[in-house]
Amino acid sequence: MDESPKIFTQIPAFLEYLGPECSPAIANAAPHGKLDLSPKFPFVCSRHYADLIKKANEPEALLREILPHVDERENVAGFVDDPVGDLPAGKADCVIQKYDRRALIVSTATCGARCRFCFRKNYPFQNIPDVARQVSDWLDTHSDIWEVILSGGDPLMLGPGEFRDLVEAIAMHGSVTTLRIHTRLPVMRPDVAMQHFEFLRELPARFECVLTAHVDHPDELDEESQMVFGQLKYSGWTLLNQSVLLKGINDSAETLEKLCRKLFVQGVLPYYLHQLDHANGVAHFEVSDEKARSLIEEIRKRLPGYLVPKLVREIAGEKSKTPV
Ligand SMILES: *Cc1c(COP(=O)(O)O)cnc(C)c1O
Ligand code: SF4
């Protein structure tokens, strides 16, 4: 039996688990002296993601997503704590409403792993004892809301009971016809995503159900993500994906093409390719707009239209995502 923990929070134990065969990729992702062993934004990586790294074609790309780099300590002009205007759009402790008649719930602070480029890196997550009650109270007085997005953190990190309570609280409000879940668990913690299956499978009978996955690199997809997506698709969920365009990770036409095609094989359509949100400590991941546009032009030539994601950025205060 495998005795390794499901989650690594210590970098040395994580590197030891990866083993010597990953050393060249590690040296590539975080050259000597560049690995930050005590980062401000904590290191967290699942064993599943470590296993993906071990079998990856481009392990350095996945390592860059997860290994703290000293560049994160740099203060760069224009990179701020609340890059997408979450705080001014906060309506209750866990409800963010930026767009008309649609609302987003910060369901929990926890994720299956911590992505180094996270846009909510510096978000002041609050410990909300009863998210379901708070969301329900807010929806009571906002009967125009028709789409509720569960985000976070990762909503599927809630325990099965808490998750069910939250969804049931939303379902009590007849105005809400679409339930959307934003999650990275199909690639970070498919084991945890599976714990919700029985309940998730019932939901398309009650809402239009959309699961928006967050996958950035084709090596993040394997037979376990395929299983998660397959089960959901079968039970009537619409499956979409959003990626962040990231320097050194997916900023090549080859990688993006592979990602879009592999998503499709697993039943998922590419939805958004996001230009990086300017959170403090992520500047080293930035890809220029010019390069981003040329990448999209290139993959448009290689892929059917339904596999080309929309290139967007989020501008605080705007009433929708903004095409780049
Ligand atoms: C991104 C976002 C949405 C979803 O926007 P779509 O363009 O519909 O994907 C909804 N609410 C908030 C607060 C968001 O940041
Ligand atoms: S899964 Fe999303 S919210 Fe969680 S650390 Fe990664 S980017 Fe941030």
mmCIF file of C-alpha atoms and ligand atoms in Angstrom:
data_model
loop_
_atom_site.group_PDB
_atom_site.id
_atom_site.type_symbol
_atom_site.label_atom_id
_atom_site.label_comp_id
_atom_site.label_asym_id
_atom_site.label_seq_id
_atom_site.Cartn_x
_atom_site.Cartn_y
_atom_site.Cartn_z
ATOM 1 C CA MET A 1 0.000 0.000 0.000
ATOM 2 C CA ASP A 2 1.145 3.530 -0.780
ATOM 3 C CA GLU A 3 1.941 5.352 2.454
ATOM 4 C CA SER A 4 2.522 8.776 0.910
ATOM 5 C CA PRO A 5 0.153 11.538 1.998
ATOM 6 C CA LYS A 6 -2.608 12.700 -0.357
ATOM 7 C CA ILE A 7 -1.390 16.263 0.044
ATOM 8 C CA PHE A 8 2.110 17.682 0.290
ATOM 9 C CA THR A 9 2.604 20.916 2.215
ATOM 10 C CA GLN A 10 6.367 20.540 2.651
ATOM 11 C CA ILE A 11 8.516 21.147 -0.400
ATOM 12 C CA PRO A 12 11.349 18.744 0.559
ATOM 13 C CA ALA A 13 8.929 15.825 1.038
ATOM 14 C CA PHE A 14 7.297 16.676 -2.290
ATOM 15 C CA LEU A 15 10.649 16.737 -4.106
ATOM 16 C CA GLU A 16 11.637 13.482 -2.484
ATOM 17 C CA TYR A 17 8.396 11.888 -3.674
ATOM 18 C CA LEU A 18 9.083 13.067 -7.230
ATOM 19 C CA GLY A 19 12.413 11.271 -7.071
ATOM 20 C CA PRO A 20 15.689 11.664 -8.931
ATOM 21 C CA GLU A 21 14.167 11.129 -12.373
ATOM 22 C CA CYS A 22 12.426 14.513 -11.981
ATOM 23 C CA SER A 23 15.633 16.362 -10.993
ATOM 24 C CA PRO A 24 16.338 17.830 -14.458
ATOM 25 C CA ALA A 25 12.771 19.152 -14.723
ATOM 26 C CA ILE A 26 12.966 20.611 -11.209
ATOM 27 C CA ALA A 27 16.274 22.320 -12.017
ATOM 28 C CA ASN A 28 14.617 23.675 -15.131
ATOM 29 C CA ALA A 29 11.494 24.994 -13.374
ATOM 30 C CA ALA A 30 13.344 26.414 -10.366
ATOM 31 C CA PRO A 31 17.075 26.705 -11.062
ATOM 32 C CA HIS A 32 19.465 26.593 -8.135
ATOM 33 C CA GLY A 33 18.680 29.342 -5.625
ATOM 34 C CA LYS A 34 15.355 30.205 -7.274
ATOM 35 C CA LEU A 35 13.167 27.784 -5.333
ATOM 36 C CA ASP A 36 11.429 29.613 -2.466
ATOM 37 C CA LEU A 37 11.264 27.245 0.487
ATOM 38 C CA SER A 38 9.227 29.629 2.662
ATOM 39 C CA PRO A 39 6.812 31.354 0.327
ATOM 40 C CA LYS A 40 4.218 33.857 1.553
ATOM 41 C CA PHE A 41 1.480 32.059 -0.423
ATOM 42 C CA PRO A 42 1.740 28.540 0.973
ATOM 43 C CA PHE A 43 2.919 25.577 -1.038
ATOM 44 C CA VAL A 44 0.276 22.862 -1.416
ATOM 45 C CA CYS A 45 0.356 20.055 -3.968
ATOM 46 C CA SER A 46 -1.707 16.901 -4.193
ATOM 47 C CA ARG A 47 -0.128 13.510 -4.659
ATOM 48 C CA HIS A 48 -2.268 13.125 -7.744
ATOM 49 C CA TYR A 49 -0.670 16.217 -9.293
ATOM 50 C CA ALA A 50 2.780 14.920 -8.287
ATOM 51 C CA ASP A 51 1.942 11.695 -10.126
ATOM 52 C CA LEU A 52 0.909 13.729 -13.178
ATOM 53 C CA ILE A 53 4.291 15.468 -13.047
ATOM 54 C CA LYS A 54 6.077 12.124 -12.896
ATOM 55 C CA LYS A 55 4.395 10.863 -16.051
ATOM 56 C CA ALA A 56 4.293 14.212 -17.903
ATOM 57 C CA ASN A 57 5.851 14.823 -21.313
ATOM 58 C CA GLU A 58 6.737 18.312 -20.075
ATOM 59 C CA PRO A 59 7.157 17.942 -16.307
ATOM 60 C CA GLU A 60 8.832 21.360 -16.010
ATOM 61 C CA ALA A 61 5.620 23.031 -17.212
ATOM 62 C CA LEU A 62 3.556 21.420 -14.447
ATOM 63 C CA LEU A 63 6.278 22.109 -11.896
ATOM 64 C CA ARG A 64 6.218 25.820 -12.770
ATOM 65 C CA GLU A 65 2.520 25.853 -11.903
ATOM 66 C CA ILE A 66 3.135 24.517 -8.435
ATOM 67 C CA LEU A 67 6.693 25.241 -7.217
ATOM 68 C CA PRO A 68 7.248 28.551 -5.405
ATOM 69 C CA HIS A 69 9.796 30.697 -7.230
ATOM 70 C CA VAL A 70 11.697 33.588 -5.636
ATOM 71 C CA ASP A 71 10.349 35.854 -8.412
ATOM 72 C CA GLU A 72 7.028 35.788 -6.539
ATOM 73 C CA ARG A 73 8.633 38.107 -3.991
ATOM 74 C CA GLU A 74 9.116 40.863 -6.525
ATOM 75 C CA ASN A 75 6.912 43.903 -6.304
ATOM 76 C CA VAL A 76 5.986 44.877 -9.816
ATOM 77 C CA ALA A 77 4.084 48.074 -10.649
ATOM 78 C CA GLY A 78 0.467 47.357 -11.562
ATOM 79 C CA PHE A 79 0.360 44.023 -9.739
ATOM 80 C CA VAL A 80 -1.973 44.387 -6.773
ATOM 81 C CA ASP A 81 -3.790 42.437 -4.065
ATOM 82 C CA ASP A 82 -7.277 42.638 -5.623
ATOM 83 C CA PRO A 83 -6.612 42.605 -9.372
ATOM 84 C CA VAL A 84 -10.133 41.794 -10.531
ATOM 85 C CA GLY A 85 -12.104 44.053 -8.199
ATOM 86 C CA ASP A 86 -13.548 41.245 -6.077
ATOM 87 C CA LEU A 87 -13.732 43.362 -2.944
ATOM 88 C CA PRO A 88 -15.824 46.267 -4.287
ATOM 89 C CA ALA A 89 -18.138 43.672 -5.898
ATOM 90 C CA GLY A 90 -18.629 41.790 -2.605
ATOM 91 C CA LYS A 91 -22.323 41.778 -1.688
ATOM 92 C CA ALA A 92 -22.247 39.570 1.379
ATOM 93 C CA ASP A 93 -19.223 37.834 2.932
ATOM 94 C CA CYS A 94 -19.261 35.073 0.340
ATOM 95 C CA VAL A 95 -21.259 36.560 -2.559
ATOM 96 C CA ILE A 96 -19.596 38.494 -5.365
ATOM 97 C CA GLN A 97 -21.828 40.069 -7.980
ATOM 98 C CA LYS A 98 -20.232 41.844 -10.906
ATOM 99 C CA TYR A 99 -22.584 40.942 -13.713
ATOM 100 C CA ASP A 100 -26.290 41.578 -14.104
ATOM 101 C CA ARG A 101 -28.581 38.884 -12.722
ATOM 102 C CA ARG A 102 -25.715 36.448 -12.113
ATOM 103 C CA ALA A 103 -23.755 35.892 -8.918
ATOM 104 C CA LEU A 104 -20.611 34.091 -7.829
ATOM 105 C CA ILE A 105 -20.143 32.380 -4.478
ATOM 106 C CA VAL A 106 -16.758 32.150 -2.778
ATOM 107 C CA SER A 107 -17.692 28.777 -1.318
ATOM 108 C CA THR A 108 -14.494 27.995 0.567
ATOM 109 C CA ALA A 109 -10.876 29.112 0.847
ATOM 110 C CA THR A 110 -9.504 25.637 0.215
ATOM 111 C CA CYS A 111 -8.190 24.273 -3.087
ATOM 112 C CA GLY A 112 -6.888 20.896 -4.188
ATOM 113 C CA ALA A 113 -3.463 22.498 -4.583
ATOM 114 C CA ARG A 114 -2.134 26.045 -4.733
ATOM 115 C CA CYS A 115 -1.387 27.398 -8.197
ATOM 116 C CA ARG A 116 1.438 29.896 -8.031
ATOM 117 C CA PHE A 117 -0.335 32.257 -10.448
ATOM 118 C CA CYS A 118 -3.610 32.270 -8.496
ATOM 119 C CA PHE A 119 -5.670 35.428 -9.026
ATOM 120 C CA ARG A 120 -7.117 35.148 -5.506
ATOM 121 C CA LYS A 121 -3.643 34.690 -3.989
ATOM 122 C CA ASN A 122 -4.151 37.635 -1.713
ATOM 123 C CA TYR A 123 -7.920 37.400 -1.278
ATOM 124 C CA PRO A 124 -8.949 37.890 2.360
ATOM 125 C CA PHE A 125 -10.855 34.598 2.618
ATOM 126 C CA GLN A 126 -13.121 34.629 5.618
ATOM 127 C CA ASN A 127 -14.090 31.701 7.629
ATOM 128 C CA ILE A 128 -17.822 31.542 6.978
ATOM 129 C CA PRO A 129 -19.397 28.984 9.277
ATOM 130 C CA ASP A 130 -22.634 28.646 7.321
ATOM 131 C CA VAL A 131 -22.214 29.506 3.661
ATOM 132 C CA ALA A 132 -25.533 27.873 2.738
ATOM 133 C CA ARG A 133 -27.507 30.105 5.111
ATOM 134 C CA GLN A 134 -25.733 33.242 3.973
ATOM 135 C CA VAL A 135 -26.254 32.499 0.279
ATOM 136 C CA SER A 136 -29.872 31.638 0.924
ATOM 137 C CA ASP A 137 -30.493 34.895 2.805
ATOM 138 C CA TRP A 138 -28.879 36.879 0.012
ATOM 139 C CA LEU A 139 -30.894 35.124 -2.710
ATOM 140 C CA ASP A 140 -34.109 35.780 -0.730
ATOM 141 C CA THR A 141 -33.684 39.468 -1.491
ATOM 142 C CA HIS A 142 -32.268 39.047 -5.027
ATOM 143 C CA SER A 143 -34.954 37.230 -6.947
ATOM 144 C CA ASP A 144 -33.557 38.414 -10.307
ATOM 145 C CA ILE A 145 -30.527 36.091 -10.107
ATOM 146 C CA TRP A 146 -30.805 33.239 -12.618
ATOM 147 C CA GLU A 147 -27.237 31.863 -12.657
ATOM 148 C CA VAL A 148 -25.224 31.015 -9.560
ATOM 149 C CA ILE A 149 -21.562 30.151 -9.918
ATOM 150 C CA LEU A 150 -19.864 28.226 -7.159
ATOM 151 C CA SER A 151 -16.224 29.261 -7.055
ATOM 152 C CA GLY A 152 -13.652 29.700 -4.333
ATOM 153 C CA GLY A 153 -11.277 28.278 -3.445
ATOM 154 C CA ASP A 154 -12.663 25.112 -4.928
ATOM 155 C CA PRO A 155 -16.344 24.437 -4.148
ATOM 156 C CA LEU A 156 -15.836 20.673 -4.422
ATOM 157 C CA MET A 157 -13.423 20.861 -1.471
ATOM 158 C CA LEU A 158 -16.463 21.361 0.762
ATOM 159 C CA GLY A 159 -17.419 18.163 2.530
ATOM 160 C CA PRO A 160 -20.232 16.257 0.792
ATOM 161 C CA GLY A 161 -22.740 17.371 3.462
ATOM 162 C CA GLU A 162 -21.805 21.041 3.299
ATOM 163 C CA PHE A 163 -21.776 21.004 -0.488
ATOM 164 C CA ARG A 164 -25.209 19.419 -0.581
ATOM 165 C CA ASP A 165 -26.567 21.983 1.907
ATOM 166 C CA LEU A 166 -25.254 24.821 -0.244
ATOM 167 C CA VAL A 167 -26.778 23.488 -3.447
ATOM 168 C CA GLU A 168 -30.091 22.710 -1.718
ATOM 169 C CA ALA A 169 -30.193 26.263 -0.344
ATOM 170 C CA ILE A 170 -29.763 27.586 -3.894
ATOM 171 C CA ALA A 171 -32.352 25.181 -5.280
ATOM 172 C CA MET A 172 -34.956 26.628 -2.913
ATOM 173 C CA HIS A 173 -34.844 29.798 -5.018
ATOM 174 C CA GLY A 174 -36.909 29.185 -8.121
ATOM 175 C CA SER A 175 -35.330 32.086 -10.021
ATOM 176 C CA VAL A 176 -32.005 30.241 -10.185
ATOM 177 C CA THR A 177 -32.181 28.038 -13.273
ATOM 178 C CA THR A 178 -28.453 27.539 -13.950
ATOM 179 C CA LEU A 179 -25.921 26.165 -11.534
ATOM 180 C CA ARG A 180 -22.304 26.457 -12.513
ATOM 181 C CA ILE A 181 -19.325 24.978 -10.706
ATOM 182 C CA HIS A 182 -15.805 26.297 -11.197
ATOM 183 C CA THR A 183 -13.355 23.600 -10.178
ATOM 184 C CA ARG A 184 -9.816 22.417 -10.671
ATOM 185 C CA LEU A 185 -10.376 19.152 -8.796
ATOM 186 C CA PRO A 186 -10.724 16.921 -11.884
ATOM 187 C CA VAL A 187 -6.978 17.453 -12.362
ATOM 188 C CA MET A 188 -5.892 18.234 -8.784
ATOM 189 C CA ARG A 189 -7.984 15.866 -6.634
ATOM 190 C CA PRO A 190 -10.134 13.572 -8.783
ATOM 191 C CA ASP A 191 -10.560 11.377 -5.679
ATOM 192 C CA VAL A 192 -12.294 14.244 -3.843
ATOM 193 C CA ALA A 193 -14.382 15.186 -6.883
ATOM 194 C CA MET A 194 -15.649 11.593 -6.973
ATOM 195 C CA GLN A 195 -16.985 11.907 -3.404
ATOM 196 C CA HIS A 196 -19.661 14.241 -4.759
ATOM 197 C CA PHE A 197 -20.695 12.093 -7.683
ATOM 198 C CA GLU A 198 -23.886 10.624 -6.396
ATOM 199 C CA PHE A 199 -25.253 14.090 -5.701
ATOM 200 C CA LEU A 200 -23.821 15.747 -8.827
ATOM 201 C CA ARG A 201 -25.498 13.156 -11.019
ATOM 202 C CA GLU A 202 -28.946 14.128 -9.653
ATOM 203 C CA LEU A 203 -28.554 17.831 -10.336
ATOM 204 C CA PRO A 204 -29.258 18.075 -14.091
ATOM 205 C CA ALA A 205 -32.849 17.087 -13.313
ATOM 206 C CA ARG A 206 -33.148 20.298 -11.261
ATOM 207 C CA PHE A 207 -30.934 22.911 -12.944
ATOM 208 C CA GLU A 208 -29.124 23.580 -16.176
ATOM 209 C CA CYS A 209 -25.741 22.346 -14.947
ATOM 210 C CA VAL A 210 -22.412 23.655 -16.164
ATOM 211 C CA LEU A 211 -19.052 22.526 -14.874
ATOM 212 C CA THR A 212 -16.205 24.833 -15.817
ATOM 213 C CA ALA A 213 -12.935 23.043 -15.262
ATOM 214 C CA HIS A 214 -9.582 24.790 -15.001
ATOM 215 C CA VAL A 215 -6.930 22.921 -16.967
ATOM 216 C CA ASP A 216 -3.820 24.721 -18.211
ATOM 217 C CA HIS A 217 -1.687 22.006 -19.777
ATOM 218 C CA PRO A 218 -2.421 18.789 -21.692
ATOM 219 C CA ASP A 219 -0.286 16.766 -19.259
ATOM 220 C CA GLU A 220 -2.818 17.597 -16.524
ATOM 221 C CA LEU A 221 -5.381 15.372 -18.237
ATOM 222 C CA ASP A 222 -5.239 11.621 -17.670
ATOM 223 C CA GLU A 223 -7.553 8.652 -17.256
ATOM 224 C CA GLU A 224 -8.778 9.945 -13.881
ATOM 225 C CA SER A 225 -9.890 13.329 -15.237
ATOM 226 C CA GLN A 226 -11.450 11.403 -18.111
ATOM 227 C CA MET A 227 -13.447 9.367 -15.631
ATOM 228 C CA VAL A 228 -14.686 12.464 -13.770
ATOM 229 C CA PHE A 229 -15.677 14.261 -16.966
ATOM 230 C CA GLY A 230 -17.182 11.142 -18.512
ATOM 231 C CA GLN A 231 -19.483 10.500 -15.545
ATOM 232 C CA LEU A 232 -20.679 14.098 -15.463
ATOM 233 C CA LYS A 233 -21.224 14.312 -19.178
ATOM 234 C CA TYR A 234 -23.268 11.144 -19.113
ATOM 235 C CA SER A 235 -25.544 12.557 -16.452
ATOM 236 C CA GLY A 236 -26.263 15.707 -18.432
ATOM 237 C CA TRP A 237 -23.687 18.293 -17.398
ATOM 238 C CA THR A 238 -22.297 20.785 -19.915
ATOM 239 C CA LEU A 239 -18.506 20.696 -19.580
ATOM 240 C CA LEU A 240 -16.338 23.726 -20.344
ATOM 241 C CA ASN A 241 -12.755 24.623 -19.582
ATOM 242 C CA GLN A 242 -10.939 27.805 -18.750
ATOM 243 C CA SER A 243 -7.169 28.172 -18.874
ATOM 244 C CA VAL A 244 -4.802 30.933 -17.937
ATOM 245 C CA LEU A 245 -2.157 31.816 -20.512
ATOM 246 C CA LEU A 246 1.129 31.312 -18.670
ATOM 247 C CA LYS A 247 4.700 31.974 -19.699
ATOM 248 C CA GLY A 248 6.823 28.836 -19.778
ATOM 249 C CA ILE A 249 3.769 26.632 -19.241
ATOM 250 C CA ASN A 250 1.320 26.845 -22.141
ATOM 251 C CA ASP A 251 2.488 29.804 -24.249
ATOM 252 C CA SER A 252 3.061 27.820 -27.438
ATOM 253 C CA ALA A 253 0.665 26.950 -30.236
ATOM 254 C CA GLU A 254 1.666 23.267 -29.991
ATOM 255 C CA THR A 255 0.778 23.068 -26.306
ATOM 256 C CA LEU A 256 -2.502 24.948 -26.705
ATOM 257 C CA GLU A 257 -3.495 22.812 -29.656
ATOM 258 C CA LYS A 258 -2.753 19.637 -27.694
ATOM 259 C CA LEU A 259 -4.668 20.936 -24.691
ATOM 260 C CA CYS A 260 -7.781 21.823 -26.712
ATOM 261 C CA ARG A 261 -7.805 18.507 -28.545
ATOM 262 C CA LYS A 262 -7.269 16.476 -25.401
ATOM 263 C CA LEU A 263 -10.036 18.356 -23.598
ATOM 264 C CA PHE A 264 -12.375 17.520 -26.466
ATOM 265 C CA VAL A 265 -11.475 13.841 -26.281
ATOM 266 C CA GLN A 266 -12.461 13.983 -22.595
ATOM 267 C CA GLY A 267 -15.800 15.636 -23.415
ATOM 268 C CA VAL A 268 -14.864 19.215 -22.507
ATOM 269 C CA LEU A 269 -15.038 22.307 -24.727
ATOM 270 C CA PRO A 270 -12.453 25.102 -24.398
ATOM 271 C CA TYR A 271 -14.269 28.230 -23.159
ATOM 272 C CA TYR A 272 -11.846 30.944 -22.053
ATOM 273 C CA LEU A 273 -8.130 31.525 -22.357
ATOM 274 C CA HIS A 274 -7.495 34.203 -19.745
ATOM 275 C CA GLN A 275 -4.832 36.821 -19.888
ATOM 276 C CA LEU A 276 -3.185 36.732 -16.465
ATOM 277 C CA ASP A 277 -4.874 38.704 -13.694
ATOM 278 C CA HIS A 278 -2.342 41.071 -12.155
ATOM 279 C CA ALA A 279 -2.191 39.696 -8.618
ATOM 280 C CA ASN A 280 0.892 40.551 -6.583
ATOM 281 C CA GLY A 281 3.636 37.983 -7.128
ATOM 282 C CA VAL A 282 2.624 36.597 -10.525
ATOM 283 C CA ALA A 283 4.319 39.012 -12.955
ATOM 284 C CA HIS A 284 6.837 36.394 -14.110
ATOM 285 C CA PHE A 285 3.980 34.394 -15.689
ATOM 286 C CA GLU A 286 2.829 37.232 -17.931
ATOM 287 C CA VAL A 287 2.527 36.783 -21.707
ATOM 288 C CA SER A 288 2.139 39.956 -23.805
ATOM 289 C CA ASP A 289 -1.192 40.694 -25.521
ATOM 290 C CA GLU A 290 0.604 40.709 -28.845
ATOM 291 C CA LYS A 291 1.924 37.197 -28.328
ATOM 292 C CA ALA A 292 -1.428 36.031 -26.927
ATOM 293 C CA ARG A 293 -3.243 37.247 -30.049
ATOM 294 C CA SER A 294 -0.747 35.584 -32.368
ATOM 295 C CA LEU A 295 -1.100 32.287 -30.476
ATOM 296 C CA ILE A 296 -4.862 32.399 -30.911
ATOM 297 C CA GLU A 297 -4.452 33.192 -34.612
ATOM 298 C CA GLU A 298 -2.150 30.228 -34.943
ATOM 299 C CA ILE A 299 -4.414 27.729 -33.190
ATOM 300 C CA ARG A 300 -7.403 29.047 -35.127
ATOM 301 C CA LYS A 301 -5.645 27.751 -38.237
ATOM 302 C CA ARG A 302 -5.058 24.367 -36.645
ATOM 303 C CA LEU A 303 -8.382 23.668 -34.923
ATOM 304 C CA PRO A 304 -12.093 23.635 -35.693
ATOM 305 C CA GLY A 305 -13.800 26.788 -34.466
ATOM 306 C CA TYR A 306 -15.491 25.013 -31.562
ATOM 307 C CA LEU A 307 -12.103 24.154 -30.062
ATOM 308 C CA VAL A 308 -10.699 27.704 -30.073
ATOM 309 C CA PRO A 309 -11.124 29.386 -26.665
ATOM 310 C CA LYS A 310 -12.068 33.066 -26.331
ATOM 311 C CA LEU A 311 -9.063 35.171 -25.350
ATOM 312 C CA VAL A 312 -10.227 37.486 -22.564
ATOM 313 C CA ARG A 313 -9.093 39.475 -19.593
ATOM 314 C CA GLU A 314 -10.982 40.584 -16.580
ATOM 315 C CA ILE A 315 -11.043 44.316 -16.027
ATOM 316 C CA ALA A 316 -12.312 45.431 -12.632
ATOM 317 C CA GLY A 317 -15.607 47.293 -12.920
ATOM 318 C CA GLU A 318 -16.526 46.012 -16.411
ATOM 319 C CA LYS A 319 -19.888 44.282 -16.888
ATOM 320 C CA SER A 320 -18.395 41.217 -18.577
ATOM 321 C CA LYS A 321 -15.004 39.698 -19.369
ATOM 322 C CA THR A 322 -13.257 41.779 -22.028
ATOM 323 C CA PRO A 323 -12.063 40.269 -25.346
ATOM 324 C CA VAL A 324 -8.330 40.846 -25.914
HETATM 325 C C1 LIG B 1 -15.921 35.575 -14.440
HETATM 326 C C2 LIG B 1 -17.069 35.820 -13.539
HETATM 327 C C3 LIG B 1 -18.331 35.337 -13.873
HETATM 328 C C4 LIG B 1 -18.593 34.484 -15.085
HETATM 329 O O1 LIG B 1 -18.480 35.202 -16.253
HETATM 330 P P1 LIG B 1 -18.727 34.479 -17.652
HETATM 331 O O2 LIG B 1 -18.216 35.459 -18.639
HETATM 332 O O3 LIG B 1 -20.186 34.229 -17.741
HETATM 333 O O4 LIG B 1 -17.975 33.201 -17.658
HETATM 334 C C5 LIG B 1 -19.391 35.651 -13.040
HETATM 335 N N1 LIG B 1 -19.220 36.394 -11.926
HETATM 336 C C6 LIG B 1 -18.015 36.853 -11.568
HETATM 337 C C7 LIG B 1 -17.887 37.658 -10.332
HETATM 338 C C8 LIG B 1 -16.891 36.589 -12.370
HETATM 339 O O5 LIG B 1 -15.688 37.041 -11.989
HETATM 340 S S1 SF4 B 2 -7.431 26.244 -8.173
HETATM 341 FE FE1 SF4 B 2 -7.969 28.367 -8.765
HETATM 342 S S2 SF4 B 2 -8.452 29.408 -6.805
HETATM 343 FE FE2 SF4 B 2 -7.324 27.500 -6.319
HETATM 344 S S3 SF4 B 2 -5.143 28.084 -6.184
HETATM 345 FE FE3 SF4 B 2 -5.523 27.409 -8.303
HETATM 346 S S4 SF4 B 2 -6.033 29.314 -9.445
HETATM 347 FE FE4 SF4 B 2 -6.261 29.752 -7.237
#
